CSV table of C-alpha atoms in Angstrom, one decimal:
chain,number,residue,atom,x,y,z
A,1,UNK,CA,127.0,129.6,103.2
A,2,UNK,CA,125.8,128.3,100.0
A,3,UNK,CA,123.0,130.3,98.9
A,4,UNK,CA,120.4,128.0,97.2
A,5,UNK,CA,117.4,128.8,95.0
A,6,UNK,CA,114.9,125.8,94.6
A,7,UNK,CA,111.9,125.4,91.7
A,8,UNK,CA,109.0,123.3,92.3
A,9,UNK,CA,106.7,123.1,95.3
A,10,UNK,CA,105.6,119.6,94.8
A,11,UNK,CA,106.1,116.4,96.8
A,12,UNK,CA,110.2,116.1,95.7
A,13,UNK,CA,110.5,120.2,95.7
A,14,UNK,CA,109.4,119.7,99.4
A,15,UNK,CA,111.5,117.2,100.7
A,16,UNK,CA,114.7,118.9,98.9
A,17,UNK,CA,112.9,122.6,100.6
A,18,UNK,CA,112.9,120.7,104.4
A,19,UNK,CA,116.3,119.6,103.8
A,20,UNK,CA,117.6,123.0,102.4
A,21,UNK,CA,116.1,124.8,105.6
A,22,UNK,CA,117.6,122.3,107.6
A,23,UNK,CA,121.0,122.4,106.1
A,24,UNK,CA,123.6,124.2,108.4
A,25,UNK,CA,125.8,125.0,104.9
A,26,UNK,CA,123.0,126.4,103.4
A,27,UNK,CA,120.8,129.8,102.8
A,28,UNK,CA,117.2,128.7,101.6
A,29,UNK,CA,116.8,131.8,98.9
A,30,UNK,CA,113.5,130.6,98.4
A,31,UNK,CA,111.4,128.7,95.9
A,32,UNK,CA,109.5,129.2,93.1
A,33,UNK,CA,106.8,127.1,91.0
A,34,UNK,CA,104.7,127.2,88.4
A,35,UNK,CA,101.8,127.5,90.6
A,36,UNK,CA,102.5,130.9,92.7
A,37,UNK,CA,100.3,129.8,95.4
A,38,UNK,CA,101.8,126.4,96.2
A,39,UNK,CA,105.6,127.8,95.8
A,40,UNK,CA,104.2,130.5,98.7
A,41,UNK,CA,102.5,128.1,100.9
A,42,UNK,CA,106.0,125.8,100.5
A,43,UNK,CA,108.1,129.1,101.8
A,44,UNK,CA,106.0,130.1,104.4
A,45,UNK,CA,106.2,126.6,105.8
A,46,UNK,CA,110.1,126.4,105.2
A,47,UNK,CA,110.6,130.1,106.7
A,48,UNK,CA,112.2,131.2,103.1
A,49,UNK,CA,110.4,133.7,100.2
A,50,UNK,CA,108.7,133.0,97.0
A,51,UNK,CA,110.8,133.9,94.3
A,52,UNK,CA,110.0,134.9,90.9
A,53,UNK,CA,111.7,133.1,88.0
A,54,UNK,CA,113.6,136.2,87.4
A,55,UNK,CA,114.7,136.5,90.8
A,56,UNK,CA,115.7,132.4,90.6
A,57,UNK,CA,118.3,133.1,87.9
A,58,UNK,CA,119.6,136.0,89.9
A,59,UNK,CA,123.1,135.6,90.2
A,60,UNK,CA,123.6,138.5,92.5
A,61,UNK,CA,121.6,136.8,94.9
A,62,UNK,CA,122.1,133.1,94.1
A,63,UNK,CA,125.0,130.7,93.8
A,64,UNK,CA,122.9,127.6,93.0
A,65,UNK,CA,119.8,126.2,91.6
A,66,UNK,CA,117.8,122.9,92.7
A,67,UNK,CA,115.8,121.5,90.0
A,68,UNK,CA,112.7,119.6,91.5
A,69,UNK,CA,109.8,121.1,88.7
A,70,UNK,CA,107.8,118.9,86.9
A,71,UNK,CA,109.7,116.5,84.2
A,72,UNK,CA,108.9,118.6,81.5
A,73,UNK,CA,110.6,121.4,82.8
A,74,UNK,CA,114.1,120.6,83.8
A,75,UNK,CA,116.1,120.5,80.6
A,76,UNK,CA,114.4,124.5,80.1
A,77,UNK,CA,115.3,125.3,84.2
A,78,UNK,CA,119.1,123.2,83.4
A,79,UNK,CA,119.7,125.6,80.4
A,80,UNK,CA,118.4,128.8,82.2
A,81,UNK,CA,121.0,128.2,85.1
A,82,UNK,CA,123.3,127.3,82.7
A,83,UNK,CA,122.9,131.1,80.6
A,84,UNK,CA,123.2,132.2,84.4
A,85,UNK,CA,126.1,130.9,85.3
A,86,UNK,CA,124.8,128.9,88.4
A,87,UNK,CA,125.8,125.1,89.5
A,88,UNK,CA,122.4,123.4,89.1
A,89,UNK,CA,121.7,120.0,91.0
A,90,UNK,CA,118.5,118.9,88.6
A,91,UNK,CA,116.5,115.3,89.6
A,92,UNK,CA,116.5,113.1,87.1
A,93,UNK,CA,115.5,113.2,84.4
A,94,UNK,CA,117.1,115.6,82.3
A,95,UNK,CA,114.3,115.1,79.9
A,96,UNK,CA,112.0,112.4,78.8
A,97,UNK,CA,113.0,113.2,75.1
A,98,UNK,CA,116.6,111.6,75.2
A,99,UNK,CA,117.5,114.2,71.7
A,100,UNK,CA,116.5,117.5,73.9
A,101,UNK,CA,118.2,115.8,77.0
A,102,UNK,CA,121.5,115.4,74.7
A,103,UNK,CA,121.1,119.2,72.8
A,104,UNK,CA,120.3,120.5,76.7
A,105,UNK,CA,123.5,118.5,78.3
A,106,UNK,CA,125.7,120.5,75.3
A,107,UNK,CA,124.3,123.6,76.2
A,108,UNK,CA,125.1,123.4,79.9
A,109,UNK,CA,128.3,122.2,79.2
A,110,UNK,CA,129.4,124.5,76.6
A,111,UNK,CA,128.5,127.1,79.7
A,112,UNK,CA,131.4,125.1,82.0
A,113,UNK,CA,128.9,125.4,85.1
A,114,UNK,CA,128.5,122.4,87.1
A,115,UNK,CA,125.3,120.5,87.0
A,116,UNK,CA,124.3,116.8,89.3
A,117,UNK,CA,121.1,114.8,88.3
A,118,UNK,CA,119.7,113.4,91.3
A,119,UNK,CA,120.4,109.5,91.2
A,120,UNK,CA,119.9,109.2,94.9
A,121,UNK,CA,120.3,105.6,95.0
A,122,UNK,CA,124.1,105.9,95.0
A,123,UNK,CA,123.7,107.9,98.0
A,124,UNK,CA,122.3,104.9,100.2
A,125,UNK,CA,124.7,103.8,102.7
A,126,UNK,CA,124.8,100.2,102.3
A,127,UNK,CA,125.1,100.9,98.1
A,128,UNK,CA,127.9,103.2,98.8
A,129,UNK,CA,129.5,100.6,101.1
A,130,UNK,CA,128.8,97.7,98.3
A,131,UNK,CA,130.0,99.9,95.5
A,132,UNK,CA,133.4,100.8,97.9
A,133,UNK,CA,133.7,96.9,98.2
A,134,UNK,CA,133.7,96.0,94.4
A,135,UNK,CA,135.7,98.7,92.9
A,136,UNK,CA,138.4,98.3,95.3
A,137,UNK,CA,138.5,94.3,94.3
A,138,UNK,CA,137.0,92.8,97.5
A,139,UNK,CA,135.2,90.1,96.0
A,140,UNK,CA,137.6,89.9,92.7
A,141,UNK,CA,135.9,90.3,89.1
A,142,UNK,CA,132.3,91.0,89.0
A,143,UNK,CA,130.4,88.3,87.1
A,144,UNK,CA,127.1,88.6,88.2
A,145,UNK,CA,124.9,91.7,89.5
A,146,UNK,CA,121.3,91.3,91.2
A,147,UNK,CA,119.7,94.4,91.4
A,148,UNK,CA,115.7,94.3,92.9
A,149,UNK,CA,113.7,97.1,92.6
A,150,UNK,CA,110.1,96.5,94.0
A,151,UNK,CA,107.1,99.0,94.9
A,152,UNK,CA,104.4,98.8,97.2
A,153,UNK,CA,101.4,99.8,95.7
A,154,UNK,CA,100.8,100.8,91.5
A,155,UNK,CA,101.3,104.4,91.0
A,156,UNK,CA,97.8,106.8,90.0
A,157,UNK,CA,97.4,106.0,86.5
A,158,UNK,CA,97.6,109.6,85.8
A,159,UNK,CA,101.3,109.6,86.8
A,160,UNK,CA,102.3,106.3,85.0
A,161,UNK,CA,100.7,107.8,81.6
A,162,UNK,CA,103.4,110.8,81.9
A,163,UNK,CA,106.4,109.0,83.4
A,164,UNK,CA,107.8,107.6,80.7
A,165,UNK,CA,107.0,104.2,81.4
A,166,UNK,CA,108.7,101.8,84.0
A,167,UNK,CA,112.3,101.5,82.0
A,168,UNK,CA,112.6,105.0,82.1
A,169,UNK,CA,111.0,106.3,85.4
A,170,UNK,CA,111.7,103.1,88.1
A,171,UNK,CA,114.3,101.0,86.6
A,172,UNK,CA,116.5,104.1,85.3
A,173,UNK,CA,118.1,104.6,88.9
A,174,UNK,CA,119.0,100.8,88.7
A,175,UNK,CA,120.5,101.0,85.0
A,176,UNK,CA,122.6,103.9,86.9
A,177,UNK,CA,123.5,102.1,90.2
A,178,UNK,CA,124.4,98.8,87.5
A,179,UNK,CA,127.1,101.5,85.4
A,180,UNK,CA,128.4,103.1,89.0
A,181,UNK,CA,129.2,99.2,90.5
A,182,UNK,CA,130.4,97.6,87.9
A,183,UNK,CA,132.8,100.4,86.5
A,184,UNK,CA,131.3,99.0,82.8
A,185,UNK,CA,128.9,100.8,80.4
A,186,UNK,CA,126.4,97.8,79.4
A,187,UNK,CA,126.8,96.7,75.6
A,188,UNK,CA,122.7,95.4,75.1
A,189,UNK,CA,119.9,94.8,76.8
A,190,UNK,CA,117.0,92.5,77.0
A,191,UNK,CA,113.4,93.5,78.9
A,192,UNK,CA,110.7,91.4,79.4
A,193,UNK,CA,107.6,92.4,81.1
A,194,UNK,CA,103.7,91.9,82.1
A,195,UNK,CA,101.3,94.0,83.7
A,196,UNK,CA,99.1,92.1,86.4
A,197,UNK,CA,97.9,94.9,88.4
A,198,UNK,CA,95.4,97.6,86.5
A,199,UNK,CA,95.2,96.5,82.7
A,200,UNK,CA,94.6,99.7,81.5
A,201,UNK,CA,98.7,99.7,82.1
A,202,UNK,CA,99.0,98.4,79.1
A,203,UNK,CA,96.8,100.5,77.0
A,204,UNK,CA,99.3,102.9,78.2
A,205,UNK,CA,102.4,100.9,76.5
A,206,UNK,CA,103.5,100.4,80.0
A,207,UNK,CA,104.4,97.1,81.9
A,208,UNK,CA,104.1,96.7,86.1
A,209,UNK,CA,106.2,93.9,86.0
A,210,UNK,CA,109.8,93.2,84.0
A,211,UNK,CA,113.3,91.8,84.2
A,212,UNK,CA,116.5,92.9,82.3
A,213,UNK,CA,119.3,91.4,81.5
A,214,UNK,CA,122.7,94.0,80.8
A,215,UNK,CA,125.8,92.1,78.9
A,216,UNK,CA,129.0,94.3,80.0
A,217,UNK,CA,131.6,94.3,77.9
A,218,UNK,CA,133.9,91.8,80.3
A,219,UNK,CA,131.2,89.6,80.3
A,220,UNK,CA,129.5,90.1,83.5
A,221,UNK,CA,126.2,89.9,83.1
A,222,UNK,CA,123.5,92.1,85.4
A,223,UNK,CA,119.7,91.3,86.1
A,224,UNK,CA,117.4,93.9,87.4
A,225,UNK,CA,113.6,92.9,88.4
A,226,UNK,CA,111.1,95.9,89.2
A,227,UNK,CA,107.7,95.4,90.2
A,228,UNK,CA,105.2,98.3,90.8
A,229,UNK,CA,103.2,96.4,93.6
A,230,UNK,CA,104.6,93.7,95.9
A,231,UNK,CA,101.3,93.9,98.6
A,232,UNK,CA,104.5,93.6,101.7
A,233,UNK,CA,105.8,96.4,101.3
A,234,UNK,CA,109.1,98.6,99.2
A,235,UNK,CA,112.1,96.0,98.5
A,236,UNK,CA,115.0,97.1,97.9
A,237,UNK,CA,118.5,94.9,97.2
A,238,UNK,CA,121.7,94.4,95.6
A,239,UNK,CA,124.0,91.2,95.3
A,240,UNK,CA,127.4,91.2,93.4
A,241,UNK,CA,128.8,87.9,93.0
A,242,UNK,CA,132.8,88.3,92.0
A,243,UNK,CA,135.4,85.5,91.7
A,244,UNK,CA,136.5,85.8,94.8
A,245,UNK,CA,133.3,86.2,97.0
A,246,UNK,CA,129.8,88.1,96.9
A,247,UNK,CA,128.5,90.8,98.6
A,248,UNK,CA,125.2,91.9,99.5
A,249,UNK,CA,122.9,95.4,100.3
A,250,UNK,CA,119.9,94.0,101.1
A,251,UNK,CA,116.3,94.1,102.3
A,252,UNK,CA,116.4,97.0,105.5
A,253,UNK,CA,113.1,96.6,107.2
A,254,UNK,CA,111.6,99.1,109.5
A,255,UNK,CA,113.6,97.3,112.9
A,256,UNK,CA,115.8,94.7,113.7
A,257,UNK,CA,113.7,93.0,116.3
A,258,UNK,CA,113.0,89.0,116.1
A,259,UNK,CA,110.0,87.7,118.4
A,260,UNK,CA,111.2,83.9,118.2
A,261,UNK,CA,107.8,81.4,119.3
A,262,UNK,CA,106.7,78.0,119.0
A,263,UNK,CA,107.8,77.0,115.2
A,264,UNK,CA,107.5,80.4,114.4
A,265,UNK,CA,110.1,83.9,114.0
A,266,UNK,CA,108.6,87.0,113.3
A,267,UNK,CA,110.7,89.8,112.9
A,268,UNK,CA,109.8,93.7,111.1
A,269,UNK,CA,108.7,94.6,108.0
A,270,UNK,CA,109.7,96.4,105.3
A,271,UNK,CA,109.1,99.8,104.8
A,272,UNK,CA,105.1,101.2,103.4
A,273,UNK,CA,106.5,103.1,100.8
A,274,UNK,CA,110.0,103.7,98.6
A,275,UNK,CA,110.2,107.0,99.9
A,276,UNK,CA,110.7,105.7,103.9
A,277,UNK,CA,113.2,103.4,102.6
A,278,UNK,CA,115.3,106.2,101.0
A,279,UNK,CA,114.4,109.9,102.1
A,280,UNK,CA,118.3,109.8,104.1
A,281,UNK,CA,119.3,109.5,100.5
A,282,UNK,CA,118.8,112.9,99.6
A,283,UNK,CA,120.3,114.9,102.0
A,284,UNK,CA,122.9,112.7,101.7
A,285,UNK,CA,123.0,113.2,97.9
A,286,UNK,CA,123.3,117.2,99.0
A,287,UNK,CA,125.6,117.0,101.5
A,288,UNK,CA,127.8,116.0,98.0
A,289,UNK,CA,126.7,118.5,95.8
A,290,UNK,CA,127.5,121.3,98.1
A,291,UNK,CA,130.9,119.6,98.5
A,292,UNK,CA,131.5,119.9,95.3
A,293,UNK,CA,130.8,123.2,95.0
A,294,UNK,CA,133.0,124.4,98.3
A,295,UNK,CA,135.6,122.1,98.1
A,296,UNK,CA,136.6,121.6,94.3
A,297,UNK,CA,135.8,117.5,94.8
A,298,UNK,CA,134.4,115.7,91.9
A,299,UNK,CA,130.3,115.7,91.1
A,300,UNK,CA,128.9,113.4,90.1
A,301,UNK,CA,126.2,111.9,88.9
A,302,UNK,CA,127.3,114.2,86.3
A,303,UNK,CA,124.8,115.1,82.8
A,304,UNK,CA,126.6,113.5,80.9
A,305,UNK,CA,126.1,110.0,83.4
A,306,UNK,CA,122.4,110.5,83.4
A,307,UNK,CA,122.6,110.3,79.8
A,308,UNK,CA,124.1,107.1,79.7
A,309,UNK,CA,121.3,105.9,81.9
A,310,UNK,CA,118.5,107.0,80.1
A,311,UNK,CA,119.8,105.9,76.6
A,312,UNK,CA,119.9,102.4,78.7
A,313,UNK,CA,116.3,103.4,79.0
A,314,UNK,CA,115.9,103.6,75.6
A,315,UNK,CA,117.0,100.6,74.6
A,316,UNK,CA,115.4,98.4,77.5
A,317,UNK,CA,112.0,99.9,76.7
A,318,UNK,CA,112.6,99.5,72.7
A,319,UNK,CA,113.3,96.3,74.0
A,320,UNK,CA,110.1,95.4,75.7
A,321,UNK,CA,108.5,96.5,72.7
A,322,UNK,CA,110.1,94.2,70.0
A,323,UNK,CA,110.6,91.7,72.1
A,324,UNK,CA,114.3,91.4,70.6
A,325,UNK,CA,118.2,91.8,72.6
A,326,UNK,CA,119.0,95.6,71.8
A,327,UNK,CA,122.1,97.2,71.2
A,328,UNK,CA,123.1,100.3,73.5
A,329,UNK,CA,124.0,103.2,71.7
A,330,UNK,CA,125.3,105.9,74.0
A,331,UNK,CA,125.2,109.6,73.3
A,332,UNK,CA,128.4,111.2,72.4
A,333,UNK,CA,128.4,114.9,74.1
A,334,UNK,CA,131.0,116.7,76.0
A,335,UNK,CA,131.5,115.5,79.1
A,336,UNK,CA,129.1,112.4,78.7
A,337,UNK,CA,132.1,110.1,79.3
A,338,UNK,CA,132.7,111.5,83.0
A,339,UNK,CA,132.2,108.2,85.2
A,340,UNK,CA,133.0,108.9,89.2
């Protein structure tokens, strides 16, 4: 039994605190949270304790932390397991500042403990069976990548204002699905976006609406739309086309039942909501980390992976603001070069 310490109460802290309790492999420690009363209400629920932050850091009575705090608090959580010794699986990001995120990534390697940010995507089934499919040469050389990332509904405004913006809190996970399928680390980037939903989005600095365009260095070329609201409901999708063939993870809607009529198919929808469409996704991602952990097998996303994401990030959202193609510069750390 792996015996797990979780921080933050809030909406992710209690899906990963449902999945913790659930876990066979696991001991729920407990959780902790800025707020004492929320992190209490969360343990009661889960049948685990509050714990102090002293008592998170304990390694006498923990073998692993789960980051799910507030943004602003993981690279300070990332570096406090890291002084303590304990593997740390952190959701991304590792900080909205990508200099901290880099000093912070040093720090926890430096420590030699291992750490996974939270890219759940990679942890879909049909992506894992798509990515299987085009690093094993299935469809030959990759020469184009369609990646569709599309919400439901606009975000509360209060959220948007502190996420970073969409490059950097929605599209991120796509800039690290693009890296994992392709093998590549993208060269530049172009972003062009618009906001047609609220337009106090863009007295934010922030668009609802974009494409980018990644130029890997063999050529292959990579498109990513995102849209914050679609009114049918959370779309999903890759397509790889390779010399040989394409392949496809696409829409999953809620069923697979067609009601054929007169000049007319209707079949299910999609899901309400992104988190419907990919809550397996992080037990799943778990299940991994606590692999890794028991059995020696490789982590991964790895700190130094998410990096490479978010300076992606970077340059797609200095990108939307100059309106220019921007060159990629990746952070050189140890262990930012891991790939898996």
């Amino acid at each position: 039994m792996v015996r797990i310490a979780l921080v933050g109460a809030g909406f992710i802290g209690s899906v990963h605190a449902r999945n913790l309790a659930e876990h066979p492999e696991v001991r729920f420690v407990g959780v902790g949270d800025i707020d004492a009363a929320r992190a209490g209400d969360l343990a009661d629920r889960m049948g685990t304790d509050r714990l102090t932050d002293a008592e998170i850091y304990d390694s006498d009575q923990v073998d692993a932390v789960l980051i799910a705090s507030s943004t602003d608090t993981h690279a300070d959580h990332l570096r406090r397991a890291a002084v303590a010794g304990l593997p740390t699986f952190c959701e991304k990001p590792i900080d909205l500042d990508l200099a901290h995120a880099i000093d912070t990534v040093a720090r926890v390697t430096a420590a030699g403990v291992a750490a996974m940010v939270d890219f759940n995507r990679r942890f879909d089934r049909d992506h894992s069976e798509l990515h299987r499919s085009v690093r094993t040469g299935e469809i030959g050389g990759v020469e184009l990548v369609q990646l569709t990332s599309r919400g439901p509904s606009l975000p509360p405004l209060d959220y948007i204002a502190t996420s970073g913006g969409q490059m950097r809190d929605q599209t991120v996970h796509f800039f690290d699905l693009a890296r994992w399928i392709t093998g590549e680390d993208p060269v530049d980037v172009f972003a062009a976006g618009s906001v047609f939903t609220d337009p106090r989005m863009a007295q934010l600095g922030d668009v609802d609406t974009s494409v980018v365009t990644l130029r890997m260095p063999s050529g292959a070329l990579v498109q990513i739309d995102s849209a914050r609201r679609t009114g049918y409901g959370y779309d999903e999708r890759i397509e790889v086309l390779g010399s040989d063939g394409m392949i496809e993870s696409g829409r999953r809607p809620t069923g697979s039942v067609s009601r054929y009529g007169p000049g007319r198919l209707v079949g299910d929808g999609l899901h309400a909501g992104w988190f419907e469409r990919v809550a397996p996704t992080y037990r799943a991602a778990l299940d991994h980390f606590l692999a890794a952990l028991t059995t020696g097998a490789d982590i991964g996303p790895t700190l130094g992976e998410a990096l490479k994401a978010q300076a992606i990030a970077e340059a797609a959202a200095r990108s939307l603001r100059t309106g220019n193609r921007e060159t990629i510069t990746y952070p050189v750390t140890p262990s930012a070069v891991t790939t898996h």
